[in-house]
Tab-separated table of C-alpha atoms in Angstrom:
chain	number	residue	atom	x	y	z
A	1	MET	CA	0.341	0.294	0.323
A	2	ILE	CA	1.412	3.370	-0.976
A	3	LYS	CA	1.424	5.956	1.819
A	4	ILE	CA	1.469	9.907	1.503
A	5	CYS	CA	3.120	12.097	3.893
A	6	PHE	CA	2.681	15.675	3.645
A	7	ILE	CA	4.283	18.378	5.846
A	8	LEU	CA	2.859	21.799	6.307
A	9	LEU	CA	3.938	24.551	8.172
A	10	GLN	CA	1.896	27.559	9.119
A	11	VAL	CA	4.068	30.566	10.463
A	12	SER	CA	2.685	33.520	11.650
A	13	GLY	CA	3.494	36.962	11.077
A	14	SER	CA	4.952	39.001	7.853
A	15	LEU	CA	8.075	37.920	5.912
A	16	GLN	CA	9.505	40.958	7.219
A	17	SER	CA	8.744	40.444	10.901
A	18	ILE	CA	9.857	36.772	10.752
A	19	LEU	CA	13.532	37.573	9.141
A	20	GLU	CA	13.392	40.317	11.956
A	21	SER	CA	12.523	38.244	15.036
A	22	PRO	CA	13.742	34.572	14.942
A	23	LEU	CA	11.952	33.937	17.990
A	24	LEU	CA	8.807	34.178	16.128
A	25	PHE	CA	9.686	30.462	15.248
A	26	THR	CA	8.387	29.280	18.158
A	27	ASN	CA	4.832	30.236	17.060
A	28	ILE	CA	5.341	27.543	14.237
A	29	SER	CA	2.534	24.989	13.807
A	30	SER	CA	3.447	21.902	11.893
A	31	HIS	CA	0.453	19.811	9.897
A	32	VAL	CA	1.900	16.275	9.351
A	33	LEU	CA	-0.702	14.542	6.743
A	34	VAL	CA	-0.520	10.598	6.748
A	35	ALA	CA	-3.140	9.800	3.688
A	36	ASN	CA	-3.949	5.859	2.526
A	37	SER	CA	-7.381	5.042	0.520
A	38	SER	CA	-9.442	5.362	3.736
A	39	SER	CA	-7.582	7.389	6.174
A	40	VAL	CA	-6.081	10.615	6.898
A	41	PHE	CA	-3.819	11.260	9.784
A	42	ASN	CA	-2.566	14.701	11.068
A	43	ILE	CA	-0.415	16.106	14.133
A	44	ILE	CA	-0.111	19.471	15.337
A	45	SER	CA	2.784	20.291	17.439
A	46	PRO	CA	3.277	22.176	19.982
A	47	GLN	CA	-0.297	21.846	20.906
A	48	TYR	CA	-0.874	18.305	20.361
A	49	ASN	CA	1.504	16.011	20.759
A	50	GLU	CA	-0.269	12.109	19.049
A	51	PHE	CA	-1.639	11.249	16.146
A	52	GLN	CA	-5.302	12.465	15.383
A	53	SER	CA	-7.143	10.176	12.851
A	54	SER	CA	-10.290	11.295	10.963
A	55	LYS	CA	-11.890	9.099	8.879
A	56	ILE	CA	-13.173	10.000	5.306
A	57	ASP	CA	-14.628	6.919	3.646
A	58	THR	CA	-17.603	9.651	2.301
A	59	CYS	CA	-15.004	11.944	0.776
A	60	LYS	CA	-12.735	9.230	-0.657
A	61	MET	CA	-11.397	9.716	-4.178
A	62	HIS	CA	-12.404	7.574	-6.636
A	63	ASN	CA	-9.939	8.054	-9.554
A	64	LYS	CA	-11.812	5.940	-12.109
A	65	LEU	CA	-14.823	6.667	-14.182
A	66	PRO	CA	-17.080	4.756	-15.582
A	67	ASN	CA	-16.642	3.689	-19.633
A	68	LEU	CA	-19.362	3.938	-21.656
A	69	TRP	CA	-17.668	2.096	-24.692
A	70	GLY	CA	-19.090	4.349	-27.380
A	71	ARG	CA	-22.684	4.204	-26.507
A	72	THR	CA	-24.599	7.252	-27.915
A	73	LEU	CA	-26.444	9.498	-26.070
A	74	ARG	CA	-29.201	12.095	-27.141
A	75	VAL	CA	-28.158	15.732	-26.612
A	76	ALA	CA	-30.334	18.748	-26.910
A	77	THR	CA	-28.798	22.232	-27.325
A	78	PHE	CA	-29.702	24.906	-29.575
A	79	HIS	CA	-27.533	28.352	-31.000
A	80	CYS	CA	-26.568	30.101	-27.500
A	81	PRO	CA	-23.675	32.012	-28.404
A	82	PRO	CA	-20.840	31.675	-26.660
A	83	PHE	CA	-22.627	28.525	-24.765
A	84	SER	CA	-23.157	26.838	-27.972
A	85	TYR	CA	-22.786	27.517	-31.805
A	86	LEU	CA	-24.321	25.282	-33.471
A	87	LYS	CA	-25.476	24.981	-37.043
A	88	ASN	CA	-27.053	22.258	-38.982
A	89	TRP	CA	-25.142	19.257	-37.535
A	90	GLY	CA	-28.454	17.227	-35.890
A	91	ASN	CA	-28.559	14.283	-38.289
A	92	ASP	CA	-24.956	13.460	-37.348
A	93	VAL	CA	-23.906	10.939	-34.699
A	94	LEU	CA	-20.673	12.469	-33.642
A	95	HIS	CA	-17.218	11.312	-31.868
A	96	GLY	CA	-15.699	14.521	-30.583
A	97	SER	CA	-14.847	16.577	-33.523
A	98	PHE	CA	-16.936	18.816	-35.672
A	99	PRO	CA	-16.234	20.895	-38.957
A	100	LEU	CA	-12.331	22.546	-39.006
A	101	GLY	CA	-13.036	25.990	-38.487
A	102	ILE	CA	-16.383	26.362	-36.964
A	103	PRO	CA	-16.258	27.266	-33.406
A	104	ASP	CA	-18.914	25.290	-31.185
A	105	GLY	CA	-19.059	26.816	-28.038
A	106	VAL	CA	-17.806	27.302	-24.353
A	107	GLU	CA	-20.198	24.517	-23.024
A	108	MET	CA	-19.964	22.257	-26.249
A	109	ALA	CA	-16.344	22.250	-25.559
A	110	VAL	CA	-17.166	21.252	-21.869
A	111	PHE	CA	-19.468	18.824	-23.096
A	112	ARG	CA	-16.937	17.003	-26.033
A	113	ALA	CA	-13.969	16.652	-22.802
A	114	ILE	CA	-16.753	14.663	-20.573
A	115	SER	CA	-17.454	12.654	-23.790
A	116	ASN	CA	-13.641	11.619	-24.341
A	117	ARG	CA	-13.135	11.558	-20.674
A	118	LEU	CA	-16.573	9.001	-20.277
A	119	ASN	CA	-16.079	7.381	-23.776
A	120	PHE	CA	-19.544	8.153	-25.350
A	121	THR	CA	-20.717	10.022	-28.432
A	122	TRP	CA	-23.592	11.710	-29.535
A	123	LYS	CA	-26.330	12.547	-31.287
A	124	ILE	CA	-27.809	16.163	-31.378
A	125	GLU	CA	-31.495	17.023	-30.793
A	126	GLU	CA	-31.926	20.593	-31.953
A	127	ILE	CA	-34.661	22.450	-30.245
A	128	LYS	CA	-36.939	24.140	-32.690
A	129	GLY	CA	-39.105	26.919	-32.384
A	130	ARG	CA	-38.975	30.223	-30.736
A	131	ASP	CA	-39.069	29.290	-27.067
A	132	LYS	CA	-36.080	27.149	-26.307
A	133	TRP	CA	-36.890	26.540	-23.061
A	134	GLY	CA	-40.620	25.285	-22.533
A	135	GLN	CA	-43.766	26.175	-20.886
A	136	ASP	CA	-45.663	24.603	-18.343
A	137	VAL	CA	-49.088	23.004	-19.258
A	138	ASN	CA	-51.266	21.490	-16.481
A	139	GLY	CA	-48.167	20.343	-14.681
A	140	SER	CA	-45.842	19.085	-17.307
A	141	TYR	CA	-43.691	21.125	-19.583
A	142	LYS	CA	-43.821	21.317	-23.230
A	143	GLY	CA	-41.724	22.099	-25.726
A	144	GLY	CA	-37.951	23.511	-25.479
A	145	ILE	CA	-35.304	21.985	-23.146
A	146	LEU	CA	-37.240	21.067	-20.354
A	147	GLY	CA	-40.011	19.774	-22.516
A	148	THR	CA	-37.785	17.362	-24.633
A	149	ILE	CA	-35.601	15.858	-20.746
A	150	SER	CA	-39.200	15.679	-18.772
A	151	GLN	CA	-40.468	13.820	-21.578
A	152	ASN	CA	-37.094	11.614	-22.524
A	153	LEU	CA	-36.435	12.735	-25.776
A	154	ALA	CA	-33.042	13.605	-25.198
A	155	ASP	CA	-30.258	11.984	-22.346
A	156	LEU	CA	-28.379	15.293	-21.627
A	157	ALA	CA	-29.025	18.977	-22.326
A	158	PHE	CA	-27.052	21.703	-22.077
A	159	CYS	CA	-27.136	25.782	-23.295
A	160	GLY	CA	-26.691	27.756	-20.171
A	161	ILE	CA	-29.430	26.348	-18.204
A	162	VAL	CA	-30.478	28.281	-15.166
A	163	ILE	CA	-30.037	26.437	-11.634
A	164	ASP	CA	-33.420	27.162	-10.214
A	165	ASN	CA	-36.631	25.162	-8.530
A	166	THR	CA	-38.155	24.820	-12.269
A	167	SER	CA	-34.722	23.043	-13.734
A	168	ILE	CA	-33.974	20.957	-10.290
A	169	ASN	CA	-38.126	19.459	-10.557
A	170	VAL	CA	-37.378	18.789	-14.079
A	171	MET	CA	-34.146	17.286	-14.316
A	172	ASP	CA	-31.081	16.317	-12.712
A	173	LEU	CA	-28.349	18.740	-12.414
A	174	THR	CA	-24.500	18.526	-12.716
A	175	ILE	CA	-22.345	20.784	-10.312
A	176	PRO	CA	-22.130	24.490	-12.081
A	177	TRP	CA	-19.428	24.888	-14.418
A	178	THR	CA	-20.153	28.648	-14.701
A	179	HIS	CA	-21.997	31.719	-13.220
A	180	TYR	CA	-23.291	34.790	-14.823
A	181	CYS	CA	-25.234	38.295	-14.572
A	182	LEU	CA	-28.558	38.619	-15.794
A	183	THR	CA	-29.039	41.957	-16.899
A	184	PHE	CA	-29.818	44.233	-19.803
A	185	LEU	CA	-28.186	45.873	-22.601
A	186	VAL	CA	-29.370	49.669	-22.595
A	187	PRO	CA	-28.874	52.707	-24.695
A	188	LEU	CA	-25.991	54.698	-23.668
A	189	HIS	CA	-27.848	57.800	-21.762
A	190	ALA	CA	-31.152	58.461	-20.472
A	191	SER	CA	-31.781	61.431	-22.324
A	192	SER	CA	-32.234	61.796	-26.099
A	193	PHE	CA	-31.580	64.713	-28.729
A	194	ARG	CA	-34.740	66.190	-28.859
A	195	PHE	CA	-34.638	70.297	-28.530
A	196	ALA	CA	-30.732	69.789	-28.528
A	197	ILE	CA	-30.231	73.325	-29.649
A	198	LEU	CA	-31.905	74.421	-26.744
A	199	ARG	CA	-29.333	72.809	-24.447
A	200	THR	CA	-26.397	73.825	-26.216
A	201	PHE	CA	-26.452	76.972	-23.960
A	202	GLN	CA	-27.079	77.671	-20.024
A	203	PRO	CA	-30.449	78.860	-19.293
A	204	LEU	CA	-28.930	82.164	-17.943
A	205	LEU	CA	-26.815	82.824	-21.345
A	206	TRP	CA	-30.319	82.454	-23.366
A	207	PHE	CA	-31.781	84.941	-21.107
A	208	ALA	CA	-28.862	87.078	-21.762
A	209	ILE	CA	-29.367	87.078	-25.360
A	210	LEU	CA	-32.913	87.616	-25.061
A	211	LEU	CA	-32.876	90.534	-23.100
A	212	ALA	CA	-29.455	91.328	-25.731
A	213	THR	CA	-31.870	91.292	-28.158
A	214	LEU	CA	-34.814	92.910	-26.703
A	215	GLY	CA	-32.814	95.891	-25.812
A	216	THR	CA	-31.297	95.914	-29.515
A	217	THR	CA	-34.487	95.869	-31.031
A	218	LEU	CA	-36.059	98.804	-28.871
A	219	SER	CA	-32.957	100.830	-29.384
A	220	TYR	CA	-33.143	100.508	-33.144
A	221	TRP	CA	-36.735	101.120	-33.288
A	222	ILE	CA	-35.872	104.707	-31.251
A	223	LEU	CA	-33.224	105.196	-33.761
A	224	SER	CA	-35.070	105.021	-36.593
A	225	HIS	CA	-37.762	107.704	-35.363
A	226	SER	CA	-34.289	110.315	-36.627
A	227	ARG	CA	-34.771	109.407	-40.361
A	228	ALA	CA	-37.725	110.513	-42.785
A	229	LYS	CA	-39.441	107.530	-42.629
A	230	ALA	CA	-39.577	105.742	-39.000
A	231	LEU	CA	-40.061	102.098	-38.740
A	232	SER	CA	-42.594	100.422	-37.289
A	233	MET	CA	-41.859	97.843	-34.202
A	234	THR	CA	-42.800	94.680	-36.496
A	235	GLU	CA	-40.085	95.800	-38.654
A	236	ALA	CA	-37.521	96.476	-36.041
A	237	ILE	CA	-38.031	92.926	-34.222
A	238	LEU	CA	-38.044	91.294	-37.882
A	239	THR	CA	-34.503	92.976	-38.553
A	240	THR	CA	-32.841	92.245	-35.326
A	241	ILE	CA	-33.770	88.405	-35.233
A	242	GLY	CA	-33.162	88.066	-39.192
A	243	MET	CA	-29.643	89.389	-38.151
A	244	LEU	CA	-29.575	87.349	-34.869
A	245	SER	CA	-30.070	84.348	-37.089
A	246	LEU	CA	-27.281	85.145	-39.710
A	247	SER	CA	-30.713	85.560	-42.347
A	248	SER	CA	-30.892	88.820	-43.479
A	249	PHE	CA	-29.793	92.545	-43.215
A	250	PRO	CA	-31.084	95.771	-43.571
A	251	ALA	CA	-30.766	97.173	-47.038
A	252	HIS	CA	-27.908	99.037	-47.939
A	253	ASN	CA	-28.535	102.671	-47.620
A	254	SER	CA	-25.974	105.983	-48.337
A	255	ASN	CA	-27.710	107.681	-45.591
A	256	ARG	CA	-27.333	105.074	-42.633
A	257	GLY	CA	-27.809	107.867	-39.876
A	258	THR	CA	-27.311	107.127	-36.092
A	259	HIS	CA	-28.439	103.493	-36.183
A	260	TYR	CA	-25.303	102.371	-38.226
A	261	PRO	CA	-23.157	101.707	-35.392
A	262	LEU	CA	-26.031	99.801	-33.748
A	263	LEU	CA	-26.290	97.809	-36.812
A	264	ILE	CA	-22.471	97.272	-36.934
A	265	SER	CA	-22.155	96.460	-33.253
A	266	TRP	CA	-25.400	93.625	-33.469
A	267	SER	CA	-23.971	92.061	-36.620
A	268	ILE	CA	-20.897	91.391	-34.851
A	269	TYR	CA	-22.651	90.257	-31.652
A	270	CYS	CA	-24.771	88.314	-34.054
A	271	MET	CA	-21.712	86.392	-35.771
A	272	LEU	CA	-19.882	85.520	-32.582
A	273	MET	CA	-23.508	84.248	-30.947
A	274	ALA	CA	-24.310	81.982	-33.927
A	275	THR	CA	-20.460	80.334	-34.366
A	276	ALA	CA	-20.545	79.730	-30.877
A	277	LEU	CA	-24.407	78.294	-30.871
A	278	SER	CA	-23.557	76.461	-34.115
A	279	SER	CA	-20.106	74.771	-32.679
A	280	THR	CA	-21.891	73.709	-29.529
A	281	LEU	CA	-24.523	72.508	-31.415
A	282	VAL	CA	-22.724	70.049	-33.179
A	283	SER	CA	-20.203	68.906	-30.257
A	284	HIS	CA	-23.492	67.858	-28.369
A	285	LEU	CA	-24.829	66.260	-31.596
A	286	THR	CA	-21.689	64.461	-32.304
A	287	SER	CA	-20.663	63.653	-28.887
A	288	PRO	CA	-23.085	64.187	-26.230
A	289	ALA	CA	-22.206	65.092	-22.765
A	290	PRO	CA	-22.585	61.585	-20.346
A	291	VAL	CA	-25.569	62.693	-18.838
A	292	MET	CA	-27.488	59.878	-16.332
A	293	GLN	CA	-26.404	56.314	-17.721
A	294	LEU	CA	-29.063	53.702	-17.177
A	295	ASN	CA	-27.831	51.304	-14.429
A	296	THR	CA	-30.348	50.261	-12.388
A	297	MET	CA	-34.021	49.005	-12.699
A	298	HIS	CA	-35.344	52.337	-11.245
A	299	ASP	CA	-33.505	53.993	-14.172
A	300	LEU	CA	-35.311	52.199	-16.743
A	301	VAL	CA	-38.263	52.874	-15.691
A	302	GLU	CA	-38.276	56.322	-14.858
A	303	ALA	CA	-36.796	56.162	-18.739
A	304	GLY	CA	-40.109	54.544	-19.996
A	305	MET	CA	-37.794	52.034	-21.278
A	306	TYR	CA	-39.292	48.705	-22.005
A	307	TRP	CA	-38.010	45.462	-23.173
A	308	GLY	CA	-39.184	42.429	-25.196
A	309	GLN	CA	-38.203	38.695	-26.463
A	310	ASP	CA	-39.279	36.688	-29.590
A	311	TYR	CA	-41.205	34.469	-26.824
A	312	LYS	CA	-42.830	34.442	-23.699
A	313	GLN	CA	-40.979	33.360	-20.050
A	314	ASP	CA	-42.123	32.777	-16.647
A	315	GLN	CA	-41.959	36.409	-15.271
A	316	THR	CA	-41.009	34.538	-11.983
A	317	ARG	CA	-37.691	33.124	-12.959
A	318	LEU	CA	-36.278	36.555	-14.334
A	319	PHE	CA	-37.792	39.090	-11.894
A	320	ASN	CA	-37.812	39.767	-8.107
A	321	LEU	CA	-41.737	40.288	-8.211
A	322	GLU	CA	-41.744	41.823	-4.778
A	323	ASP	CA	-39.219	44.313	-6.058
A	324	PRO	CA	-41.984	47.434	-7.162
A	325	TRP	CA	-39.459	48.295	-10.006
A	326	HIS	CA	-38.810	44.981	-11.043
A	327	VAL	CA	-42.713	44.632	-11.672
A	328	LYS	CA	-43.511	47.657	-13.618
A	329	LEU	CA	-40.694	46.803	-15.977
A	330	ALA	CA	-41.787	43.420	-16.560
A	331	GLU	CA	-45.444	44.573	-17.343
A	332	ARG	CA	-43.742	46.450	-20.342
A	333	PHE	CA	-42.720	43.004	-21.953
A	334	LYS	CA	-43.150	43.659	-25.730
A	335	LEU	CA	-43.046	40.563	-27.991
A	336	GLU	CA	-40.871	40.447	-30.589
A	337	THR	CA	-42.924	39.079	-34.096
A	338	ASN	CA	-39.763	39.033	-36.065
A	339	PRO	CA	-35.719	38.904	-36.474
A	340	TYR	CA	-35.835	42.574	-37.626
A	341	GLU	CA	-38.099	44.052	-34.840
A	342	ARG	CA	-35.425	44.092	-32.438
A	343	VAL	CA	-33.250	45.814	-34.665
A	344	ALA	CA	-36.260	49.016	-35.338
A	345	ARG	CA	-36.524	49.187	-31.372
A	346	VAL	CA	-33.157	49.591	-30.871
A	347	ARG	CA	-32.549	52.361	-33.450
A	348	LYS	CA	-35.655	54.252	-31.629
A	349	GLY	CA	-32.924	54.541	-28.426
A	350	ASN	CA	-35.857	53.199	-25.799
A	351	TYR	CA	-35.922	49.619	-25.646
A	352	ALA	CA	-33.535	47.181	-23.504
A	353	ILE	CA	-32.159	43.644	-24.669
A	354	LEU	CA	-32.220	40.878	-21.947
A	355	GLY	CA	-29.051	38.776	-21.857
A	356	GLY	CA	-26.028	37.571	-19.282
A	357	LYS	CA	-22.824	38.961	-18.431
A	358	LEU	CA	-20.153	36.679	-18.322
A	359	ASP	CA	-17.462	37.307	-16.122
A	360	GLY	CA	-13.607	36.242	-16.485
A	361	THR	CA	-10.621	37.158	-18.257
A	362	GLU	CA	-12.491	37.759	-21.061
A	363	PRO	CA	-15.925	39.431	-20.258
A	364	TYR	CA	-18.725	39.186	-22.634
A	365	PHE	CA	-22.342	40.109	-23.330
A	366	MET	CA	-24.676	37.036	-24.179
A	367	GLU	CA	-27.661	38.614	-26.992
A	368	GLU	CA	-27.835	35.480	-29.035
A	369	ASP	CA	-25.814	38.201	-31.962
A	370	THR	CA	-29.037	39.424	-32.944
A	371	LEU	CA	-27.276	43.132	-33.356
A	372	LYS	CA	-24.158	41.833	-34.893
A	373	ASP	CA	-22.866	44.231	-37.497
A	374	THR	CA	-26.189	46.773	-37.332
A	375	GLY	CA	-23.897	49.249	-35.796
A	376	LEU	CA	-25.877	49.733	-32.939
A	377	ILE	CA	-23.884	48.156	-29.835
A	378	SER	CA	-21.362	51.504	-29.711
A	379	ASN	CA	-24.518	53.352	-28.496
A	380	LEU	CA	-25.032	51.075	-25.540
A	381	HIS	CA	-23.557	49.981	-22.644
A	382	VAL	CA	-24.293	46.906	-20.028
A	383	MET	CA	-26.528	47.858	-17.126
A	384	LYS	CA	-24.555	47.642	-13.879
A	385	GLU	CA	-27.117	46.063	-11.874
A	386	CYS	CA	-28.664	42.428	-12.273
A	387	LEU	CA	-31.644	40.806	-12.552
A	388	SER	CA	-30.111	37.937	-10.537
A	389	ARG	CA	-26.847	36.012	-10.575
A	390	GLN	CA	-27.200	32.863	-11.876
A	391	TYR	CA	-25.682	29.616	-12.530
A	392	ALA	CA	-25.379	27.622	-15.311
A	393	ALA	CA	-25.113	23.355	-15.288
A	394	MET	CA	-25.964	20.781	-17.418
A	395	GLY	CA	-29.332	18.592	-17.064
A	396	LEU	CA	-29.631	14.915	-17.474
A	397	THR	CA	-33.118	12.809	-17.436
A	398	LYS	CA	-34.136	12.546	-13.682
A	399	ARG	CA	-32.467	10.050	-11.803
A	400	SER	CA	-29.946	9.348	-14.553
A	401	PRO	CA	-26.898	7.116	-13.687
A	402	LEU	CA	-24.685	9.375	-15.114
A	403	THR	CA	-25.360	12.595	-13.077
A	404	GLU	CA	-22.532	11.808	-10.689
A	405	HIS	CA	-20.187	10.862	-13.522
A	406	VAL	CA	-20.999	13.954	-15.422
A	407	SER	CA	-20.619	16.180	-12.589
A	408	ARG	CA	-16.892	14.168	-11.625
A	409	ALA	CA	-15.730	14.588	-14.933
A	410	MET	CA	-17.006	18.527	-15.018
A	411	ARG	CA	-15.252	19.088	-11.380
A	412	TRP	CA	-11.854	17.908	-13.305
A	413	LEU	CA	-12.125	20.388	-15.829
A	414	LEU	CA	-13.187	23.410	-13.773
A	415	GLU	CA	-9.945	22.447	-11.050
A	416	THR	CA	-7.699	22.387	-14.033
A	417	GLY	CA	-8.503	25.708	-15.095
A	418	LEU	CA	-9.557	24.619	-18.740
A	419	VAL	CA	-13.361	25.741	-18.661
A	420	GLU	CA	-11.892	29.376	-18.039
A	421	HIS	CA	-9.309	28.999	-20.657
A	422	TRP	CA	-11.865	28.303	-23.376
A	423	GLN	CA	-14.108	30.495	-22.451
A	424	ALA	CA	-11.351	32.856	-22.757
A	425	ASP	CA	-10.101	31.790	-25.802
A	426	LEU	CA	-13.718	31.668	-27.663
A	427	VAL	CA	-14.967	34.707	-26.456
A	428	ARG	CA	-11.435	36.232	-27.802
A	429	ASP	CA	-11.222	34.468	-31.333
A	430	TYR	CA	-14.745	34.041	-32.032
A	431	GLY	CA	-16.815	36.678	-30.003
A	432	ASN	CA	-18.563	39.931	-31.616
A	433	PRO	CA	-15.909	42.478	-31.599
A	434	GLU	CA	-18.926	45.435	-30.836
A	435	ILE	CA	-19.952	43.404	-27.623
A	436	LYS	CA	-16.186	42.995	-26.629
A	437	MET	CA	-15.468	46.900	-27.083
A	438	LEU	CA	-18.175	47.330	-24.312
A	439	PHE	CA	-16.009	46.115	-21.588
A	440	HIS	CA	-12.428	47.447	-22.721
A	441	THR	CA	-13.414	51.034	-23.556
A	442	SER	CA	-14.322	54.055	-21.419
A	443	GLY	CA	-18.148	55.858	-21.429
A	444	TYR	CA	-16.596	57.883	-24.248
A	445	LYS	CA	-17.296	56.371	-27.588
A	446	GLY	CA	-16.051	59.705	-29.402
A	447	PRO	CA	-17.592	61.547	-32.419
A	448	GLN	CA	-20.813	59.552	-34.081
A	449	LYS	CA	-22.486	59.327	-37.515
A	450	LEU	CA	-25.301	62.141	-37.564
A	451	THR	CA	-28.935	60.313	-37.660
A	452	TRP	CA	-32.415	61.219	-37.741
A	453	ALA	CA	-32.631	61.019	-34.102
A	454	HIS	CA	-29.788	63.657	-34.078
A	455	LEU	CA	-31.779	66.313	-36.498
A	456	GLU	CA	-35.143	65.584	-36.217
A	457	ASP	CA	-35.556	68.815	-34.241
A	458	THR	CA	-34.335	70.615	-37.521
A	459	PHE	CA	-36.433	68.960	-39.738
A	460	LEU	CA	-39.677	69.931	-36.982
A	461	LEU	CA	-38.857	73.635	-37.195
A	462	LEU	CA	-38.828	73.259	-41.224
A	463	TYR	CA	-42.611	71.787	-40.763
A	464	ILE	CA	-43.566	74.176	-38.433
A	465	GLY	CA	-42.493	77.233	-40.830
A	466	LEU	CA	-43.843	74.923	-43.754
A	467	GLY	CA	-47.076	74.644	-41.546
A	468	ILE	CA	-47.739	78.127	-40.549
A	469	SER	CA	-47.153	79.790	-44.285
A	470	ALA	CA	-49.722	77.070	-45.813
A	471	VAL	CA	-51.718	78.490	-43.171
A	472	VAL	CA	-51.418	82.387	-43.538
A	473	PHE	CA	-51.307	81.523	-47.168
A	474	ILE	CA	-54.826	79.633	-47.038
A	475	ILE	CA	-56.109	82.766	-45.193
A	476	GLU	CA	-54.673	85.159	-47.731
A	477	ILE	CA	-56.606	83.457	-50.643
A	478	CYS	CA	-59.820	83.540	-48.460
A	479	ILE	CA	-59.529	87.369	-47.572
A	480	VAL	CA	-59.051	87.731	-51.650
A	481	LYS	CA	-61.561	85.770	-52.466
A	482	PHE	CA	-63.799	87.374	-49.951
A	483	GLN	CA	-62.649	91.021	-50.991
A	484	ILE	CA	-63.565	90.095	-55.157
A	485	MET	CA	-67.014	88.850	-53.919
A	486	ASN	CA	-67.752	91.298	-51.576
A	487	PRO	CA	-66.014	94.786	-53.457
């Protein structure tokens, strides 16, 4: 019988204090561990001078795992990157390999390693339809992973299966292999670009501009009385406002009179203010100042955000229904009827995307790559608050004899660090670059392309002007016709 002996020395204090005070070595506690197949012995000095035996039959290490001799298991999964990148492999019996160059996912890599360790092959049973998890129908689950496992249509299932009461009641679960934060991908800022022209200056500065305009208008109207033909107040107002907007200037007149210095000073003032306004407006539109970010459920509700998926889930699995803010946001669910509806909603700027944030050396947000290559992710960020922190495991049919063996093989993979390595490697090589940039850049995104959302107020002003002009034109026509009919 082979016995293994370990000697553990425990020294109290820092390294510097030990070197400076050798007497501290009297406080050393030595632990001598002698292990065989069924017992662990330890001795501690100077407190204890005899061996103390501790039986560990219940936690004995079994080095051998069963050999399934190529048995074929039915495996249920679906396309849920980065856990599983599933293509058209459902009809193939696989022996631990996929076509070269195709990423198979983090959890797929874990599963493949377990299959090699236990020596079994598998046939993928792809989950069809929008609902990937299944619905409770009169006490039994239909469709999705839960329905597939509960009806014994598959022996094993994986794709980030959450450990909760529902999954525990339906299937046997292995030890968790990862955890993630269930949260939302939300717009960068709570504010929009509406009325951006009013936010370029502080209110006090707008008030000063208004006073300057009124004072100049009144002065111009008073000075115009020194001419042969005095201006009306309406003409004076239109002149000063036209100069302020750089859209008009008084007609050239050789006999300029005393009001000419006023017009020169006002025109210079208008030019400088228009330049300041335009430059500040462009800066605000292309790179707005970071106002309140949406980082909590309270922020989402107050900002009028709503969310949705392409199928309905049990809200109790997602939200804390005892929290009023969770309840309010849960009520704002809107079903996505087609793949393009999510993109359209995100473009409007008041839509949140539910997903999971993977932690680790290469963090990642799981949103099923629905926004890939749309250019919208750069305007989003990951909300800091978690709806819940969920643990993921693999699921097997109830009372499956393989549950313990799969868990032991998975524990070995976790202890070796292979799972963390595979996750970081796959995210680094195959993850959406836009998603990865969310975790490697600051909140400042730099100048961005102008869109309709940026300049909709400009068009709104134009439409208001056109509408007023149309109304005035119709009124004038009606007046002319009335005068003709009643000479």
